[in-house]
Amino acid sequence: MRDADRHKGDANHAGRGVPPPAATAPALSRRMVFLTVFLPFALGHYLSQLMRMINATLAPDLTAALALTPGQLGLLTSAFFFAFALAQLPVGVALDRWGPALVQLPMLVIAALGTLAFAGGRDFAQLLVARAVIGFGVGGCFMAAVKALSTWITPARLPSVQGYLIAAGGLGAASATLPVRIALEHVDWRSLFIALASALMFTAVLIRLLAPPQAAVVQRQPLRAAMAEICRHPSFREAAQLVLVPHMVFFGIQGLWLGRWLGDVAGYSEDQVSWLLYVGMGAVIVGAIVVGMITEWAGKRGVRPVRVAAAGVALFIIVQAGFVCGWRPGYAVLAVLFTLVGTVTGIEYTMVAQGLPGRLTGRATTCLNLLIFLGAFAVQAGFGLVLDGWQPNLRGQYPAQAYQAGFALLIALQAPGLAWYGWRRWRRPAPSGRMDHHPATSTR
């Protein structure tokens, strides 16, 4: 870290009334940051995304082994999101108090124990509890990585490095598709979960041994007061009203029902479904990079991220309308477009980071994660309940009408946010050539 960057960071932290993390820690070379900070925490985020997505590939195996209904399968898979959401606030507070290296060790051990329990589960209830424990255990992987990187990397390089972190998560999600299907040709799903538990334990030890210590940051504002201020802030409310529900839909459908739709409605084999999900995860990586580039390009021309978000949400709803219409020649294209366009929902974090005061951005991100994953739980479980309204065929496949009803309901939930943004935009158009900031968003 250069001296100029260090002094700038010290000044920023002094203005917030908290000690700068870098002030108590020596600078690290780029190589050491890569080896001791980026790699171990990126591995944790990789595994968390793999565990999030793996049930989409295992759905046929789990259904056959336990005779699960769609409602049970949706609840089982979505338990990850519910527990993940519950972890957000306590983990966020713990990260500020003890630092990511100390927090990740017990959290990943919990995730490993949950994974072992899933491997040994013999009925729906046991698997449900185990899946929830996994979700809670990996609930801090992304936040811990962001916090560690923001401590040891200069502000100028942080956006690109965070992009690499998101790409690592995309690789984890991709690994849960075709590679898992290939692995299942040699081992059963229980043995696979034992191997994943070992990987989680290894990562926990790796982070604890390699990650440099980080000074604790004391938040002087009570958590409840901070959350109230965040929820009242115009930028947070704008992001939540427009993008929050689409983000819930993206996570909830991508993590399970997209694969089932490809098998039940499009008629693809399990291997073909795994391949298309794998391609879709590649689209997530590409989409995240492209959205970032477009947002940066638009910002230089005076266009706020919320306008990019509105265009992206509109496209995302159009793609879902394709599922409702049942355009059979384009089934594979629709599946990939869903993951490609759906990555625009990640722009929420940019909107919040640019709009809120710096002293609130960490807890605002935690608040977003809490809402997103609670919503993803509701979407994933609720979609299964919608499918339960129809009778499956002899192969356990549900009719296209069931999925069309599910996607139509999701569109109905997302459309009001986009319509509300459009109405406000029509009522108060932004001045030409200027960034239409809220008055409160310039306070950093």
GROMACS .gro file of C-alpha atoms in nm:
model
  444
    1MET     CA    1   0.000   0.000   0.000
    2ARG     CA    2   0.145   0.337  -0.098
    3ASP     CA    3   0.191   0.609   0.166
    4ALA     CA    4  -0.053   0.841  -0.008
    5ASP     CA    5  -0.321   0.574  -0.003
    6ARG     CA    6  -0.246   0.497   0.361
    7HIS     CA    7  -0.277   0.865   0.465
    8LYS     CA    8  -0.598   0.899   0.264
    9GLY     CA    9  -0.744   0.591   0.434
   10ASP     CA   10  -0.637   0.720   0.776
   11ALA     CA   11  -0.812   1.049   0.714
   12ASN     CA   12  -1.130   0.879   0.600
   13HIS     CA   13  -1.143   0.659   0.908
   14ALA     CA   14  -1.063   0.949   1.136
   15GLY     CA   15  -1.357   1.137   0.990
   16ARG     CA   16  -1.582   0.842   1.080
   17GLY     CA   17  -1.457   0.827   1.438
   18VAL     CA   18  -1.302   0.480   1.408
   19PRO     CA   19  -0.938   0.371   1.391
   20PRO     CA   20  -0.804   0.281   1.047
   21PRO     CA   21  -0.736  -0.092   1.014
   22ALA     CA   22  -0.415  -0.038   0.818
   23ALA     CA   23  -0.275   0.190   1.087
   24THR     CA   24  -0.192  -0.103   1.311
   25ALA     CA   25  -0.072  -0.345   1.045
   26PRO     CA   26   0.235  -0.338   0.821
   27ALA     CA   27   0.199  -0.315   0.445
   28LEU     CA   28   0.206  -0.636   0.245
   29SER     CA   29   0.349  -0.691  -0.100
   30ARG     CA   30   0.107  -0.772  -0.383
   31ARG     CA   31   0.233  -1.130  -0.389
   32MET     CA   32   0.172  -1.175  -0.018
   33VAL     CA   33  -0.175  -1.019  -0.044
   34PHE     CA   34  -0.258  -1.263  -0.323
   35LEU     CA   35  -0.125  -1.568  -0.136
   36THR     CA   36  -0.237  -1.492   0.219
   37VAL     CA   37  -0.552  -1.283   0.170
   38PHE     CA   38  -0.710  -1.330  -0.172
   39LEU     CA   39  -0.655  -1.703  -0.229
   40PRO     CA   40  -0.780  -1.841   0.105
   41PHE     CA   41  -1.083  -1.612   0.127
   42ALA     CA   42  -1.167  -1.659  -0.243
   43LEU     CA   43  -1.157  -2.036  -0.184
   44GLY     CA   44  -1.412  -1.991   0.095
   45HIS     CA   45  -1.640  -1.790  -0.135
   46TYR     CA   46  -1.590  -2.052  -0.409
   47LEU     CA   47  -1.710  -2.329  -0.177
   48SER     CA   48  -2.003  -2.125  -0.047
   49GLN     CA   49  -2.136  -2.076  -0.399
   50LEU     CA   50  -2.079  -2.441  -0.483
   51MET     CA   51  -2.286  -2.543  -0.179
   52ARG     CA   52  -2.556  -2.291  -0.273
   53MET     CA   53  -2.599  -2.433  -0.622
   54ILE     CA   54  -2.532  -2.804  -0.575
   55ASN     CA   55  -2.893  -2.907  -0.512
   56ALA     CA   56  -2.988  -2.791  -0.860
   57THR     CA   57  -2.773  -3.074  -0.996
   58LEU     CA   58  -2.857  -3.324  -0.722
   59ALA     CA   59  -3.233  -3.268  -0.743
   60PRO     CA   60  -3.306  -3.592  -0.939
   61ASP     CA   61  -3.086  -3.797  -0.702
   62LEU     CA   62  -3.238  -3.647  -0.388
   63THR     CA   63  -3.591  -3.686  -0.521
   64ALA     CA   64  -3.531  -4.050  -0.611
   65ALA     CA   65  -3.357  -4.133  -0.282
   66LEU     CA   66  -3.616  -3.973  -0.052
   67ALA     CA   67  -3.930  -3.955  -0.272
   68LEU     CA   68  -3.949  -3.578  -0.229
   69THR     CA   69  -4.236  -3.368  -0.359
   70PRO     CA   70  -4.156  -3.037  -0.533
   71GLY     CA   71  -4.266  -2.854  -0.219
   72GLN     CA   72  -4.028  -3.058  -0.004
   73LEU     CA   73  -3.744  -3.018  -0.253
   74GLY     CA   74  -3.798  -2.642  -0.266
   75LEU     CA   75  -3.806  -2.617   0.114
   76LEU     CA   76  -3.499  -2.837   0.150
   77THR     CA   77  -3.293  -2.635  -0.094
   78SER     CA   78  -3.419  -2.296   0.024
   79ALA     CA   79  -3.329  -2.374   0.387
   80PHE     CA   80  -2.978  -2.271   0.283
   81PHE     CA   81  -3.100  -1.919   0.203
   82PHE     CA   82  -3.297  -1.886   0.526
   83ALA     CA   83  -3.004  -1.985   0.746
   84PHE     CA   84  -2.764  -1.778   0.534
   85ALA     CA   85  -2.984  -1.474   0.593
   86LEU     CA   86  -2.995  -1.536   0.969
   87ALA     CA   87  -2.614  -1.535   0.977
   88GLN     CA   88  -2.576  -1.192   0.820
   89LEU     CA   89  -2.620  -0.955   1.115
   90PRO     CA   90  -2.429  -1.154   1.381
   91VAL     CA   91  -2.147  -1.233   1.139
   92GLY     CA   92  -2.125  -0.869   1.030
   93VAL     CA   93  -2.087  -0.755   1.391
   94ALA     CA   94  -1.834  -1.033   1.462
   95LEU     CA   95  -1.623  -0.941   1.159
   96ASP     CA   96  -1.588  -0.584   1.285
   97ARG     CA   97  -1.504  -0.700   1.634
   98TRP     CA   98  -1.262  -0.990   1.575
   99GLY     CA   99  -1.164  -0.974   1.207
  100PRO     CA  100  -1.234  -1.219   0.921
  101ALA     CA  101  -0.959  -1.471   0.998
  102LEU     CA  102  -1.089  -1.547   1.349
  103VAL     CA  103  -1.454  -1.547   1.244
  104GLN     CA  104  -1.419  -1.775   0.942
  105LEU     CA  105  -1.255  -2.060   1.134
  106PRO     CA  106  -1.559  -2.154   1.348
  107MET     CA  107  -1.807  -2.063   1.073
  108LEU     CA  108  -1.649  -2.296   0.817
  109VAL     CA  109  -1.619  -2.570   1.078
  110ILE     CA  110  -1.996  -2.536   1.133
  111ALA     CA  111  -2.048  -2.560   0.755
  112ALA     CA  112  -1.830  -2.873   0.741
  113LEU     CA  113  -2.027  -3.039   1.021
  114GLY     CA  114  -2.351  -2.955   0.841
  115THR     CA  115  -2.212  -3.107   0.521
  116LEU     CA  116  -2.122  -3.428   0.703
  117ALA     CA  117  -2.470  -3.437   0.855
  118PHE     CA  118  -2.621  -3.396   0.506
  119ALA     CA  119  -2.411  -3.686   0.381
  120GLY     CA  120  -2.548  -3.906   0.660
  121GLY     CA  121  -2.909  -3.782   0.650
  122ARG     CA  122  -3.169  -4.054   0.608
  123ASP     CA  123  -3.493  -3.858   0.590
  124PHE     CA  124  -3.629  -3.520   0.486
  125ALA     CA  125  -3.611  -3.365   0.833
  126GLN     CA  126  -3.246  -3.459   0.884
  127LEU     CA  127  -3.144  -3.322   0.545
  128LEU     CA  128  -3.344  -3.003   0.607
  129VAL     CA  129  -3.160  -2.928   0.931
  130ALA     CA  130  -2.823  -3.017   0.778
  131ARG     CA  131  -2.883  -2.793   0.477
  132ALA     CA  132  -2.970  -2.503   0.710
  133VAL     CA  133  -2.651  -2.559   0.911
  134ILE     CA  134  -2.449  -2.546   0.588
  135GLY     CA  135  -2.613  -2.218   0.487
  136PHE     CA  136  -2.542  -2.063   0.827
  137GLY     CA  137  -2.181  -2.178   0.822
  138VAL     CA  138  -2.095  -2.027   0.485
  139GLY     CA  139  -2.303  -1.716   0.556
  140GLY     CA  140  -1.996  -1.499   0.616
  141CYS     CA  141  -1.771  -1.612   0.330
  142PHE     CA  142  -1.840  -1.320   0.096
  143MET     CA  143  -1.847  -1.051   0.366
  144ALA     CA  144  -1.528  -1.183   0.526
  145ALA     CA  145  -1.350  -1.179   0.191
  146VAL     CA  146  -1.463  -0.823   0.113
  147LYS     CA  147  -1.359  -0.701   0.456
  148ALA     CA  148  -1.016  -0.865   0.433
  149LEU     CA  149  -0.952  -0.734   0.083
  150SER     CA  150  -1.061  -0.380   0.171
  151THR     CA  151  -0.806  -0.380   0.454
  152TRP     CA  152  -0.503  -0.494   0.257
  153ILE     CA  153  -0.566  -0.359  -0.094
  154THR     CA  154  -0.546   0.004  -0.203
  155PRO     CA  155  -0.878   0.170  -0.292
  156ALA     CA  156  -0.776   0.216  -0.657
  157ARG     CA  157  -0.732  -0.160  -0.706
  158LEU     CA  158  -1.023  -0.276  -0.492
  159PRO     CA  159  -1.301  -0.280  -0.761
  160SER     CA  160  -1.104  -0.505  -0.996
  161VAL     CA  161  -0.999  -0.742  -0.717
  162GLN     CA  162  -1.358  -0.765  -0.596
  163GLY     CA  163  -1.449  -0.853  -0.954
  164TYR     CA  164  -1.205  -1.144  -0.937
  165LEU     CA  165  -1.366  -1.248  -0.608
  166ILE     CA  166  -1.710  -1.254  -0.771
  167ALA     CA  167  -1.560  -1.455  -1.057
  168ALA     CA  168  -1.430  -1.708  -0.801
  169GLY     CA  169  -1.784  -1.742  -0.672
  170GLY     CA  170  -1.907  -1.791  -1.028
  171LEU     CA  171  -1.654  -2.070  -1.072
  172GLY     CA  172  -1.788  -2.230  -0.755
  173ALA     CA  173  -2.142  -2.216  -0.891
  174ALA     CA  174  -2.017  -2.358  -1.223
  175SER     CA  175  -1.844  -2.643  -1.038
  176ALA     CA  176  -2.180  -2.739  -0.888
  177THR     CA  177  -2.319  -2.819  -1.233
  178LEU     CA  178  -2.137  -3.031  -1.494
  179PRO     CA  179  -1.834  -3.121  -1.275
  180VAL     CA  180  -2.067  -3.249  -1.001
  181ARG     CA  181  -2.266  -3.449  -1.256
  182ILE     CA  182  -1.939  -3.605  -1.382
  183ALA     CA  183  -1.831  -3.681  -1.025
  184LEU     CA  184  -2.160  -3.860  -0.963
  185GLU     CA  185  -2.065  -4.110  -1.233
  186HIS     CA  186  -1.789  -4.234  -1.002
  187VAL     CA  187  -1.921  -4.172  -0.648
  188ASP     CA  188  -2.264  -4.130  -0.490
  189TRP     CA  189  -2.390  -3.796  -0.360
  190ARG     CA  190  -2.319  -3.892   0.003
  191SER     CA  191  -1.950  -3.953  -0.069
  192LEU     CA  192  -1.939  -3.625  -0.257
  193PHE     CA  193  -2.062  -3.438   0.050
  194ILE     CA  194  -1.798  -3.603   0.266
  195ALA     CA  195  -1.533  -3.471   0.025
  196LEU     CA  196  -1.688  -3.124   0.037
  197ALA     CA  197  -1.683  -3.131   0.417
  198SER     CA  198  -1.310  -3.203   0.402
  199ALA     CA  199  -1.261  -2.909   0.163
  200LEU     CA  200  -1.446  -2.676   0.402
  201MET     CA  201  -1.231  -2.787   0.696
  202PHE     CA  202  -0.915  -2.741   0.492
  203THR     CA  203  -1.020  -2.389   0.393
  204ALA     CA  204  -1.099  -2.298   0.754
  205VAL     CA  205  -0.749  -2.402   0.866
  206LEU     CA  206  -0.590  -2.234   0.564
  207ILE     CA  207  -0.754  -1.900   0.641
  208ARG     CA  208  -0.659  -1.919   1.008
  209LEU     CA  209  -0.295  -2.000   0.933
  210LEU     CA  210  -0.232  -1.769   0.637
  211ALA     CA  211  -0.452  -1.462   0.680
  212PRO     CA  212  -0.271  -1.171   0.849
  213PRO     CA  213  -0.430  -1.034   1.167
  214GLN     CA  214  -0.666  -0.742   1.128
  215ALA     CA  215  -0.737  -0.475   1.386
  216ALA     CA  216  -1.092  -0.472   1.519
  217VAL     CA  217  -1.306  -0.171   1.430
  218VAL     CA  218  -1.544  -0.050   1.700
  219GLN     CA  219  -1.876   0.075   1.566
  220ARG     CA  220  -1.986   0.358   1.794
  221GLN     CA  221  -2.338   0.375   1.655
  222PRO     CA  222  -2.572   0.104   1.792
  223LEU     CA  223  -2.671  -0.157   1.535
  224ARG     CA  224  -3.042  -0.086   1.570
  225ALA     CA  225  -2.991   0.287   1.510
  226ALA     CA  226  -2.767   0.219   1.212
  227MET     CA  227  -3.022  -0.018   1.055
  228ALA     CA  228  -3.297   0.240   1.100
  229GLU     CA  229  -3.083   0.509   0.933
  230ILE     CA  230  -2.999   0.275   0.646
  231CYS     CA  231  -3.362   0.179   0.582
  232ARG     CA  232  -3.465   0.546   0.576
  233HIS     CA  233  -3.190   0.651   0.335
  234PRO     CA  234  -3.319   0.740  -0.015
  235SER     CA  235  -3.046   0.544  -0.196
  236PHE     CA  236  -3.110   0.225   0.000
  237ARG     CA  237  -3.485   0.251  -0.049
  238GLU     CA  238  -3.440   0.318  -0.419
  239ALA     CA  239  -3.219   0.011  -0.461
  240ALA     CA  240  -3.456  -0.206  -0.257
  241GLN     CA  241  -3.771  -0.095  -0.440
  242LEU     CA  242  -3.627  -0.157  -0.787
  243VAL     CA  243  -3.378  -0.444  -0.760
  244LEU     CA  244  -3.440  -0.636  -0.438
  245VAL     CA  245  -3.723  -0.860  -0.560
  246PRO     CA  246  -3.553  -0.941  -0.895
  247HIS     CA  247  -3.239  -1.032  -0.697
  248MET     CA  248  -3.445  -1.269  -0.481
  249VAL     CA  249  -3.596  -1.425  -0.794
  250PHE     CA  250  -3.255  -1.464  -0.960
  251PHE     CA  251  -3.105  -1.650  -0.662
  252GLY     CA  252  -3.415  -1.854  -0.585
  253ILE     CA  253  -3.477  -1.982  -0.940
  254GLN     CA  254  -3.115  -2.019  -1.046
  255GLY     CA  255  -3.033  -2.233  -0.742
  256LEU     CA  256  -3.291  -2.506  -0.813
  257TRP     CA  257  -3.588  -2.455  -1.044
  258LEU     CA  258  -3.404  -2.352  -1.359
  259GLY     CA  259  -3.255  -2.701  -1.382
  260ARG     CA  260  -3.588  -2.869  -1.308
  261TRP     CA  261  -3.757  -2.656  -1.576
  262LEU     CA  262  -3.496  -2.767  -1.831
  263GLY     CA  263  -3.569  -3.130  -1.749
  264ASP     CA  264  -3.947  -3.117  -1.704
  265VAL     CA  265  -4.052  -2.868  -1.971
  266ALA     CA  266  -3.765  -2.852  -2.220
  267GLY     CA  267  -3.716  -3.230  -2.202
  268TYR     CA  268  -3.337  -3.229  -2.170
  269SER     CA  269  -3.152  -3.522  -2.017
  270GLU     CA  270  -2.968  -3.488  -1.687
  271ASP     CA  271  -2.633  -3.455  -1.867
  272GLN     CA  272  -2.774  -3.187  -2.098
  273VAL     CA  273  -2.922  -3.000  -1.801
  274SER     CA  274  -2.586  -3.009  -1.623
  275TRP     CA  275  -2.413  -2.877  -1.934
  276LEU     CA  276  -2.661  -2.590  -1.975
  277LEU     CA  277  -2.634  -2.498  -1.607
  278TYR     CA  278  -2.256  -2.500  -1.648
  279VAL     CA  279  -2.281  -2.264  -1.946
  280GLY     CA  280  -2.518  -2.049  -1.743
  281MET     CA  281  -2.263  -2.015  -1.464
  282GLY     CA  282  -2.011  -1.901  -1.722
  283ALA     CA  283  -2.268  -1.643  -1.827
  284VAL     CA  284  -2.282  -1.524  -1.465
  285ILE     CA  285  -1.909  -1.449  -1.472
  286VAL     CA  286  -1.934  -1.269  -1.807
  287GLY     CA  287  -2.246  -1.084  -1.700
  288ALA     CA  288  -2.090  -0.957  -1.378
  289ILE     CA  289  -1.793  -0.815  -1.566
  290VAL     CA  290  -2.008  -0.660  -1.839
  291VAL     CA  291  -2.249  -0.499  -1.591
  292GLY     CA  292  -1.954  -0.347  -1.407
  293MET     CA  293  -1.807  -0.207  -1.729
  294ILE     CA  294  -2.141  -0.066  -1.844
  295THR     CA  295  -2.205   0.094  -1.505
  296GLU     CA  296  -1.861   0.255  -1.501
  297TRP     CA  297  -1.899   0.374  -1.861
  298ALA     CA  298  -2.244   0.519  -1.787
  299GLY     CA  299  -2.120   0.691  -1.471
  300LYS     CA  300  -1.857   0.880  -1.668
  301ARG     CA  301  -2.140   1.019  -1.881
  302GLY     CA  302  -2.353   1.132  -1.591
  303VAL     CA  303  -2.585   0.831  -1.576
  304ARG     CA  304  -2.658   0.694  -1.230
  305PRO     CA  305  -2.644   0.319  -1.160
  306VAL     CA  306  -3.018   0.316  -1.090
  307ARG     CA  307  -3.090   0.385  -1.457
  308VAL     CA  308  -2.866   0.095  -1.561
  309ALA     CA  309  -3.046  -0.117  -1.304
  310ALA     CA  310  -3.388  -0.020  -1.439
  311ALA     CA  311  -3.290  -0.121  -1.793
  312GLY     CA  312  -3.146  -0.448  -1.666
  313VAL     CA  313  -3.451  -0.533  -1.457
  314ALA     CA  314  -3.676  -0.466  -1.757
  315LEU     CA  315  -3.470  -0.710  -1.967
  316PHE     CA  316  -3.476  -0.966  -1.686
  317ILE     CA  317  -3.856  -0.952  -1.672
  318ILE     CA  318  -3.875  -0.990  -2.051
  319VAL     CA  319  -3.662  -1.306  -2.029
  320GLN     CA  320  -3.898  -1.448  -1.766
  321ALA     CA  321  -4.191  -1.364  -1.994
  322GLY     CA  322  -4.027  -1.602  -2.243
  323PHE     CA  323  -4.069  -1.884  -1.989
  324VAL     CA  324  -4.438  -1.796  -1.955
  325CYS     CA  325  -4.492  -1.787  -2.332
  326GLY     CA  326  -4.317  -2.123  -2.378
  327TRP     CA  327  -4.098  -2.046  -2.676
  328ARG     CA  328  -3.984  -2.405  -2.738
  329PRO     CA  329  -3.708  -2.340  -3.000
  330GLY     CA  330  -3.538  -2.102  -2.758
  331TYR     CA  331  -3.546  -2.305  -2.436
  332ALA     CA  332  -3.168  -2.335  -2.407
  333VAL     CA  333  -3.122  -1.968  -2.495
  334LEU     CA  334  -3.376  -1.864  -2.233
  335ALA     CA  335  -3.195  -2.062  -1.963
  336VAL     CA  336  -2.860  -1.897  -2.039
  337LEU     CA  337  -3.017  -1.551  -2.078
  338PHE     CA  338  -3.178  -1.588  -1.736
  339THR     CA  339  -2.838  -1.622  -1.570
  340LEU     CA  340  -2.667  -1.369  -1.798
  341VAL     CA  341  -2.921  -1.088  -1.758
  342GLY     CA  342  -2.996  -1.177  -1.397
  343THR     CA  343  -2.645  -1.071  -1.293
  344VAL     CA  344  -2.759  -0.709  -1.326
  345THR     CA  345  -2.928  -0.752  -0.987
  346GLY     CA  346  -2.583  -0.736  -0.825
  347ILE     CA  347  -2.578  -0.365  -0.908
  348GLU     CA  348  -2.762  -0.315  -0.578
  349TYR     CA  349  -2.430  -0.318  -0.394
  350THR     CA  350  -2.290  -0.043  -0.618
  351MET     CA  351  -2.601   0.170  -0.571
  352VAL     CA  352  -2.578   0.140  -0.194
  353ALA     CA  353  -2.200   0.189  -0.175
  354GLN     CA  354  -2.214   0.506  -0.387
  355GLY     CA  355  -2.523   0.650  -0.223
  356LEU     CA  356  -2.479   0.591   0.150
  357PRO     CA  357  -2.219   0.747   0.382
  358GLY     CA  358  -1.905   0.537   0.411
  359ARG     CA  359  -1.966   0.466   0.779
  360LEU     CA  360  -2.287   0.280   0.684
  361THR     CA  361  -2.188   0.084   0.374
  362GLY     CA  362  -2.072  -0.229   0.555
  363ARG     CA  363  -2.390  -0.269   0.756
  364ALA     CA  364  -2.597  -0.166   0.455
  365THR     CA  365  -2.444  -0.456   0.260
  366THR     CA  366  -2.525  -0.687   0.551
  367CYS     CA  367  -2.884  -0.560   0.551
  368LEU     CA  368  -2.912  -0.620   0.176
  369ASN     CA  369  -2.782  -0.976   0.212
  370LEU     CA  370  -3.032  -1.043   0.488
  371LEU     CA  371  -3.325  -0.929   0.275
  372ILE     CA  372  -3.201  -1.096  -0.045
  373PHE     CA  373  -3.153  -1.439   0.109
  374LEU     CA  374  -3.475  -1.431   0.309
  375GLY     CA  375  -3.652  -1.345  -0.015
  376ALA     CA  376  -3.465  -1.617  -0.209
  377PHE     CA  377  -3.582  -1.866   0.056
  378ALA     CA  378  -3.943  -1.754   0.001
  379VAL     CA  379  -3.911  -1.767  -0.379
  380GLN     CA  380  -3.751  -2.111  -0.386
  381ALA     CA  381  -3.994  -2.266  -0.140
  382GLY     CA  382  -4.297  -2.086  -0.285
  383PHE     CA  383  -4.222  -2.192  -0.643
  384GLY     CA  384  -4.227  -2.554  -0.529
  385LEU     CA  385  -4.564  -2.503  -0.365
  386VAL     CA  386  -4.700  -2.361  -0.692
  387LEU     CA  387  -4.583  -2.675  -0.878
  388ASP     CA  388  -4.757  -2.890  -0.616
  389GLY     CA  389  -5.086  -2.760  -0.756
  390TRP     CA  390  -5.040  -2.990  -1.060
  391GLN     CA  391  -5.003  -3.365  -1.091
  392PRO     CA  392  -4.670  -3.498  -1.224
  393ASN     CA  393  -4.646  -3.759  -1.498
  394LEU     CA  394  -4.516  -4.111  -1.446
  395ARG     CA  395  -4.156  -3.986  -1.464
  396GLY     CA  396  -4.216  -3.728  -1.191
  397GLN     CA  397  -4.213  -3.435  -1.434
  398TYR     CA  398  -4.448  -3.142  -1.391
  399PRO     CA  399  -4.637  -2.986  -1.687
  400ALA     CA  400  -4.536  -2.666  -1.860
  401GLN     CA  401  -4.852  -2.496  -1.727
  402ALA     CA  402  -4.724  -2.534  -1.370
  403TYR     CA  403  -4.399  -2.358  -1.449
  404GLN     CA  404  -4.578  -2.093  -1.653
  405ALA     CA  405  -4.797  -2.014  -1.353
  406GLY     CA  406  -4.490  -1.992  -1.129
  407PHE     CA  407  -4.303  -1.753  -1.358
  408ALA     CA  408  -4.615  -1.542  -1.416
  409LEU     CA  409  -4.646  -1.499  -1.040
  410LEU     CA  410  -4.279  -1.395  -1.015
  411ILE     CA  411  -4.325  -1.136  -1.291
  412ALA     CA  412  -4.626  -0.997  -1.105
  413LEU     CA  413  -4.406  -0.953  -0.796
  414GLN     CA  414  -4.125  -0.774  -0.984
  415ALA     CA  415  -4.325  -0.547  -1.214
  416PRO     CA  416  -4.449  -0.299  -0.948
  417GLY     CA  417  -4.095  -0.196  -0.853
  418LEU     CA  418  -4.007  -0.121  -1.214
  419ALA     CA  419  -4.339   0.060  -1.269
  420TRP     CA  420  -4.283   0.268  -0.955
  421TYR     CA  421  -3.938   0.372  -1.075
  422GLY     CA  422  -4.078   0.462  -1.417
  423TRP     CA  423  -4.357   0.668  -1.265
  424ARG     CA  424  -4.116   0.863  -1.043
  425ARG     CA  425  -3.882   0.911  -1.338
  426TRP     CA  426  -4.167   1.046  -1.550
  427ARG     CA  427  -4.281   1.276  -1.270
  428ARG     CA  428  -3.931   1.413  -1.198
  429PRO     CA  429  -3.703   1.372  -1.502
  430ALA     CA  430  -3.331   1.419  -1.438
  431PRO     CA  431  -3.165   1.735  -1.574
  432SER     CA  432  -2.983   1.669  -1.900
  433GLY     CA  433  -2.612   1.598  -1.867
  434ARG     CA  434  -2.612   1.586  -1.489
  435MET     CA  435  -2.591   1.309  -1.233
  436ASP     CA  436  -2.931   1.309  -1.065
  437HIS     CA  437  -2.810   1.245  -0.711
  438HIS     CA  438  -3.030   1.250  -0.406
  439PRO     CA  439  -2.932   1.533  -0.175
  440ALA     CA  440  -2.830   1.284   0.091
  441THR     CA  441  -2.613   1.070  -0.134
  442SER     CA  442  -2.317   1.302  -0.153
  443THR     CA  443  -2.230   1.257   0.213
  444ARG     CA  444  -1.938   1.021   0.234
   0.00000   0.00000   0.00000
